[in-house]
mmCIF file of C-alpha atoms in Angstrom:
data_model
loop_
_atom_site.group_PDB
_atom_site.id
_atom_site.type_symbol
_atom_site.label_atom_id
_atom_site.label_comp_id
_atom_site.label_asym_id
_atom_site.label_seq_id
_atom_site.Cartn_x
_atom_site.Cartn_y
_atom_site.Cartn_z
ATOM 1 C CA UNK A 240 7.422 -37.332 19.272
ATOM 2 C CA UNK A 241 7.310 -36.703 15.434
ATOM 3 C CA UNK A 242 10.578 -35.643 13.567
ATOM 4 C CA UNK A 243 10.695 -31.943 12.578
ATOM 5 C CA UNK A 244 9.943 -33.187 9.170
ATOM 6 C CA UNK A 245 6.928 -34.284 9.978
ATOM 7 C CA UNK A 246 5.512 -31.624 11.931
ATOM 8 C CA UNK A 247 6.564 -29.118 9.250
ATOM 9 C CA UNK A 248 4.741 -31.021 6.456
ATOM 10 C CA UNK A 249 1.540 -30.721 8.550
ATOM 11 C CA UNK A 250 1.313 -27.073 8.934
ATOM 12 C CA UNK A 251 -0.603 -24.601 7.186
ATOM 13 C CA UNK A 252 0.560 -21.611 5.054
ATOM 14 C CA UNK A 253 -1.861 -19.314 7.407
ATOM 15 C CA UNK A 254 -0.639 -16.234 9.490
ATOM 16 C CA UNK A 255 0.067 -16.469 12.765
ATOM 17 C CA UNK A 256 2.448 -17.106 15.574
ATOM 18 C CA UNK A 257 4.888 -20.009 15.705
ATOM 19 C CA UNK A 258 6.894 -21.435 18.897
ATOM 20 C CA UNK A 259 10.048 -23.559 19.098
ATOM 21 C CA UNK A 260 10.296 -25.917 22.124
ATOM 22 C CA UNK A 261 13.189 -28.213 22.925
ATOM 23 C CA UNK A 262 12.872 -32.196 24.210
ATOM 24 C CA UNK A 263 12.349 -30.794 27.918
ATOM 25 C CA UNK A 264 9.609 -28.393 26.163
ATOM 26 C CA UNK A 265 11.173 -25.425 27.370
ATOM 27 C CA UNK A 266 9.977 -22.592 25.201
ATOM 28 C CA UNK A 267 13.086 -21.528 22.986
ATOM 29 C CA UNK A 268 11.503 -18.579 20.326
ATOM 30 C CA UNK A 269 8.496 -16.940 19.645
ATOM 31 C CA UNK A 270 7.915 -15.894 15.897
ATOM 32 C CA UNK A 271 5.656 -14.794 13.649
ATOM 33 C CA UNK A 272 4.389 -15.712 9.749
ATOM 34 C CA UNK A 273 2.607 -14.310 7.263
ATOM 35 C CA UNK A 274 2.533 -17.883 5.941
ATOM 36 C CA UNK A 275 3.750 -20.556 8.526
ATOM 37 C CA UNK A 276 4.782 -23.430 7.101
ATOM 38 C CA UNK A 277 6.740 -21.587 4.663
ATOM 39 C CA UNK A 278 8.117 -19.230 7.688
ATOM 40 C CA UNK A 279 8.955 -22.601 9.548
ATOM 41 C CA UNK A 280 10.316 -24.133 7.371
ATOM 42 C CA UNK A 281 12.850 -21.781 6.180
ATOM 43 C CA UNK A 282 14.655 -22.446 9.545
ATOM 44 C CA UNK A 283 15.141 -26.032 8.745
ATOM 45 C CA UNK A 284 16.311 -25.553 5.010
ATOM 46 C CA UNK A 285 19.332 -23.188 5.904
ATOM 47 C CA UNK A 286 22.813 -24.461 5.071
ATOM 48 C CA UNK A 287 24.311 -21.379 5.999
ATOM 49 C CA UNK A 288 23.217 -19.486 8.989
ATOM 50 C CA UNK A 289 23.216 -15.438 9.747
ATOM 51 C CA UNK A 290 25.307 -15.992 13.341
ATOM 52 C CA UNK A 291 25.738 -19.335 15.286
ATOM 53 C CA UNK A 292 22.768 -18.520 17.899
ATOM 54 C CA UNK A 293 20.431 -19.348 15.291
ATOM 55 C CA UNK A 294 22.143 -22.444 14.181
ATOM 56 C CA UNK A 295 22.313 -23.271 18.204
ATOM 57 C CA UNK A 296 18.633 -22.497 18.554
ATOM 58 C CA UNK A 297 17.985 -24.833 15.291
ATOM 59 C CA UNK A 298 19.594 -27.320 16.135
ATOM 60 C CA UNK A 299 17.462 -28.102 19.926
ATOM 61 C CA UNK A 300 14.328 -27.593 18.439
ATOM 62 C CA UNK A 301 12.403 -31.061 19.466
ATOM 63 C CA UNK A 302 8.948 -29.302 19.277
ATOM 64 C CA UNK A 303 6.798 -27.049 17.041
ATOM 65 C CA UNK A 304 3.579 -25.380 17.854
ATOM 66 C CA UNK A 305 1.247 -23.096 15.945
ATOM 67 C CA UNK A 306 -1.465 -20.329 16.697
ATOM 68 C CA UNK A 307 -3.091 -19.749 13.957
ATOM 69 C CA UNK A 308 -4.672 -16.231 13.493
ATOM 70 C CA UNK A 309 -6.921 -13.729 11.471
ATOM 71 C CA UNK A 310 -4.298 -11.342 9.983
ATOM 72 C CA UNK A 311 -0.556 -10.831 10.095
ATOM 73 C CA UNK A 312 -1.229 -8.020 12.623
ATOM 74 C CA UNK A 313 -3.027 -10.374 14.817
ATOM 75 C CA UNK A 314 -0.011 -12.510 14.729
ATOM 76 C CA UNK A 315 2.139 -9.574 15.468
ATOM 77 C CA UNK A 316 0.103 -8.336 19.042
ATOM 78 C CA UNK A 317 0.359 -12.268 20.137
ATOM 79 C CA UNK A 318 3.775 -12.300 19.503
ATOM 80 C CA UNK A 319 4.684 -9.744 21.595
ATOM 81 C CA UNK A 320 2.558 -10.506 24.258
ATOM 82 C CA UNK A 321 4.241 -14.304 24.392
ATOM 83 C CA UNK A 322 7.657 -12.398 23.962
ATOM 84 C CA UNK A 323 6.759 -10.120 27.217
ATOM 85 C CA UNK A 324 4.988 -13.040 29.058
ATOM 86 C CA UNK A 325 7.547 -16.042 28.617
ATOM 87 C CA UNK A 326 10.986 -14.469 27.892
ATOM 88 C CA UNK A 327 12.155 -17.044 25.564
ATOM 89 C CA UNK A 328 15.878 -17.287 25.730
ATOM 90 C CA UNK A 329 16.314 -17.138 22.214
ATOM 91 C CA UNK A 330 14.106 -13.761 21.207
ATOM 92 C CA UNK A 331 16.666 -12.304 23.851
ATOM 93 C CA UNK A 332 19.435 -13.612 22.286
ATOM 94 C CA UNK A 333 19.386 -12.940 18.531
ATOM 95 C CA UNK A 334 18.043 -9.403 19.948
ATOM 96 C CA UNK A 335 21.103 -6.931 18.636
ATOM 97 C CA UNK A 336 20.010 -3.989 20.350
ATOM 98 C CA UNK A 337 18.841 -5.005 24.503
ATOM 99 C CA UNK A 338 17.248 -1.430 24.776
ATOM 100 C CA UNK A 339 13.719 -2.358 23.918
ATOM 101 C CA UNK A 340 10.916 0.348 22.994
ATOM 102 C CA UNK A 341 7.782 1.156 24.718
ATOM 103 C CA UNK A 342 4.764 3.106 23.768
ATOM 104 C CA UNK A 343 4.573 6.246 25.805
ATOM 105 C CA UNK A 344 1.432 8.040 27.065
ATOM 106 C CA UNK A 345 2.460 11.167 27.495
ATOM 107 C CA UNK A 346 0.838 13.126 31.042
ATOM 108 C CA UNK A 347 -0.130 15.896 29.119
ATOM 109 C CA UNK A 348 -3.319 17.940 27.669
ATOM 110 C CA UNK A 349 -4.533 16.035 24.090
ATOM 111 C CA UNK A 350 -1.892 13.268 25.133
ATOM 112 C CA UNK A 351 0.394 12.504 22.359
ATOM 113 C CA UNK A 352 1.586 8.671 21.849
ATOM 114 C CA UNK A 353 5.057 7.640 20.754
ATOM 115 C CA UNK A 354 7.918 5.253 21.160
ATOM 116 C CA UNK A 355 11.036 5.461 23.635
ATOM 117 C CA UNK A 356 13.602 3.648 24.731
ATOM 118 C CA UNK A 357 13.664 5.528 28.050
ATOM 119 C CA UNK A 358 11.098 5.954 30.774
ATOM 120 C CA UNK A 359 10.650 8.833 32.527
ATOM 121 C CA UNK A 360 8.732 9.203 35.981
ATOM 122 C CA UNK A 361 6.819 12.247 34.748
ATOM 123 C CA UNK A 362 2.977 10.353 35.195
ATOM 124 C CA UNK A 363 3.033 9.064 31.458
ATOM 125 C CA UNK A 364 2.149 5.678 31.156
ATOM 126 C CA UNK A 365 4.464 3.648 29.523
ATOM 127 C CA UNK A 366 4.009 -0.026 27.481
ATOM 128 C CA UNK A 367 6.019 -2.779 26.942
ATOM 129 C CA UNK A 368 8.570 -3.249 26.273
ATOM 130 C CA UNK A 369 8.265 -4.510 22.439
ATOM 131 C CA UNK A 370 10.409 -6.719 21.059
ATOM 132 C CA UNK A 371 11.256 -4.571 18.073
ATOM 133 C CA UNK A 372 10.817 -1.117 16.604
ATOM 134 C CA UNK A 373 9.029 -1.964 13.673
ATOM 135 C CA UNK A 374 6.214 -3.715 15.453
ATOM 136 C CA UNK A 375 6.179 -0.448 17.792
ATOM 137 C CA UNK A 376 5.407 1.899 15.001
ATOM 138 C CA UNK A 377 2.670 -0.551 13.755
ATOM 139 C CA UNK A 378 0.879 -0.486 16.948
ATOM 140 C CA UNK A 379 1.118 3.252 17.679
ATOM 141 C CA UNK A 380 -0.298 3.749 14.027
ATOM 142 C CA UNK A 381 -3.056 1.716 14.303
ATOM 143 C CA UNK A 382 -3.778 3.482 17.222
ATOM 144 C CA UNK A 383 -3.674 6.632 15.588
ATOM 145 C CA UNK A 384 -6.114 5.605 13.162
ATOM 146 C CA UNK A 385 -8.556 3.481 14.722
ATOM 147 C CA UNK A 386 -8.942 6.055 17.572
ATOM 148 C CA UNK A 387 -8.378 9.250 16.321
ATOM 149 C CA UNK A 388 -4.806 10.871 18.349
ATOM 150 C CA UNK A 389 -2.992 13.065 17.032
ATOM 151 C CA UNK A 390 -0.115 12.905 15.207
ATOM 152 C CA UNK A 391 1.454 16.396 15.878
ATOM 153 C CA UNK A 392 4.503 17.050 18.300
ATOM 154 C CA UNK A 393 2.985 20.342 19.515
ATOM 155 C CA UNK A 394 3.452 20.975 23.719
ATOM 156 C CA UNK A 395 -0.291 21.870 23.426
ATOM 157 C CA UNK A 396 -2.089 24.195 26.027
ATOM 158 C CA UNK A 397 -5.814 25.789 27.097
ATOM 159 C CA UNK A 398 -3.905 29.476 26.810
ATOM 160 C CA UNK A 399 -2.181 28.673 23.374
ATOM 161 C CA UNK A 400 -4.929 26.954 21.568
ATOM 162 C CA UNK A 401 -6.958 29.755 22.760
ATOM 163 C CA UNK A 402 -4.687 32.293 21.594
ATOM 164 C CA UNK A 403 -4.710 30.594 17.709
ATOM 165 C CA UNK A 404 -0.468 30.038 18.129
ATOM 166 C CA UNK A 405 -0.536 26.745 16.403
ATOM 167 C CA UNK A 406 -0.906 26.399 12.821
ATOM 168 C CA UNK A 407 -3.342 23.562 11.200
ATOM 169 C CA UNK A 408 -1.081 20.160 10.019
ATOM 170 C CA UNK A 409 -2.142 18.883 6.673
ATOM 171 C CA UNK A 410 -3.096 15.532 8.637
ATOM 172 C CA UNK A 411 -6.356 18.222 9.740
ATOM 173 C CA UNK A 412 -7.342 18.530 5.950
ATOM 174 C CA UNK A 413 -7.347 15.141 5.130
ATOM 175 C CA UNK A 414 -8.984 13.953 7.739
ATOM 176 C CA UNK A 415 -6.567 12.103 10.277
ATOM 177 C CA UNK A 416 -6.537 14.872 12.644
ATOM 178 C CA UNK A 417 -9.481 16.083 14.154
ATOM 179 C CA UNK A 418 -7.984 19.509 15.376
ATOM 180 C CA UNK A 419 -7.000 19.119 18.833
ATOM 181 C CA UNK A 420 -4.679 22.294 18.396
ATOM 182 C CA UNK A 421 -7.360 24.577 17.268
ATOM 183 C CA UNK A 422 -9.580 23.889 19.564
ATOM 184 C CA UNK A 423 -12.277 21.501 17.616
ATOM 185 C CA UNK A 424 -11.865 18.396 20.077
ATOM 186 C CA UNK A 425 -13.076 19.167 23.954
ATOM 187 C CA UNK A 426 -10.722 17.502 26.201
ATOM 188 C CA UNK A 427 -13.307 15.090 27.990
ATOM 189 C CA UNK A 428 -13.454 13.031 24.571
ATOM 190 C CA UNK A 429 -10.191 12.954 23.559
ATOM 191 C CA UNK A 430 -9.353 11.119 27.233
ATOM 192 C CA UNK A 431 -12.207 8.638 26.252
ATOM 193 C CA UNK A 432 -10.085 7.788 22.925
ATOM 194 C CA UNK A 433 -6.856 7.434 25.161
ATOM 195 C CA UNK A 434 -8.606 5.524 27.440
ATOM 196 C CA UNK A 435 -9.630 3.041 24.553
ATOM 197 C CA UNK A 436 -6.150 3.042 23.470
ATOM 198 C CA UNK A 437 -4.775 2.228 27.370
ATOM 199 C CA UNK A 438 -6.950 -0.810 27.528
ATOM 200 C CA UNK A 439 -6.019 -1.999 23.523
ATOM 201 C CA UNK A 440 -2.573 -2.282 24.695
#
């Protein structure tokens, strides 16, 4: 097998998701890079480490492999999905907080979507869990954007939007909302968007 060295000076500065293996090739930690071998790297040019997990992790790495992707995002989804799929020992590890996030669904009329760290047997549908925050607000805004939820917090229903009780969020007037609270979206297509959504994550 090739030193570290070597299979460092090989890799390319490209995004996407890198994976530390020891000499049994048991997967230790799933990562991800805007630039790889820079990313990579950086773990092998440390004198000083931020807690001695790392340095333990480090220091059995026999094995590096690389997935190289499209876009730093695209690297993020895989690297969550390898996270949830494998359980490395290490992404558990260096994990401060255990209480992961999930996206939540919410069973309700124009279904909102959101983080949590708790799941609640109320019909929403829940996924996860993600290995950090930060990726989970990524996701969820993405989402948002590429298929058109809503952003609000309002408890919306057929009697109140009928009624005119909710007043119109600036996202409306620039365009990111498409008016579920005043009535301007019919529930049948926003379902179709959250049904998109469902099978994106």
């Amino acid at each position: 097998m090739s030193s570290i060295a070597e299979q460092i000076k090989v890799l390319d500065n490209l995004p996407g998701v890198y994976q530390f293996y020891d000499v049994d090739e048991k997967l230790l930690y799933v990562g991800k890079a805007k630039k790889l071998k820079n990313r990579v790297a950086s773990y092998f040019n440390k004198k000083k480490f931020e807690n001695g997990k790392t340095k333990a992790m480090v220091g059995k790495v026999a094995k590096i492999k690389t997935i190289h992707l499209d876009s730093e995002i695209d690297a993020l989804l895989l690297e969550n999905k390898l996270i949830k799929e494998y359980q490395p020992k290490y992404n558990i590890q260096l994990k401060d907080d255990k209480t992961y996030p999930w996206i939540c669904i919410k069973n309700e009329l124009f279904p909102r979507i959101f983080y949590t760290r708790k799941k609640i047997k109320d019909g929403s549908a829940y996924f996860g869990p993600y290995p950090s925050v930060k990726m989970v607000k990524t996701v969820i805004e993405m989402a948002k954007k590429c298929f058109e939820i809503r952003s609000c917090n309002h408890v919306l229903t057929k009697e109140k939007i009928e009624k005119g009780e909710f007043n119109t969020a600036v996202d409306f007037y620039i365009g990111n909302c498409k008016g579920c609270c005043q009535g301007k979206v019919t529930v049948s297509s926003y379902n179709e968007r959250i049904q998109h959504v469902k099978a994106a994550l």
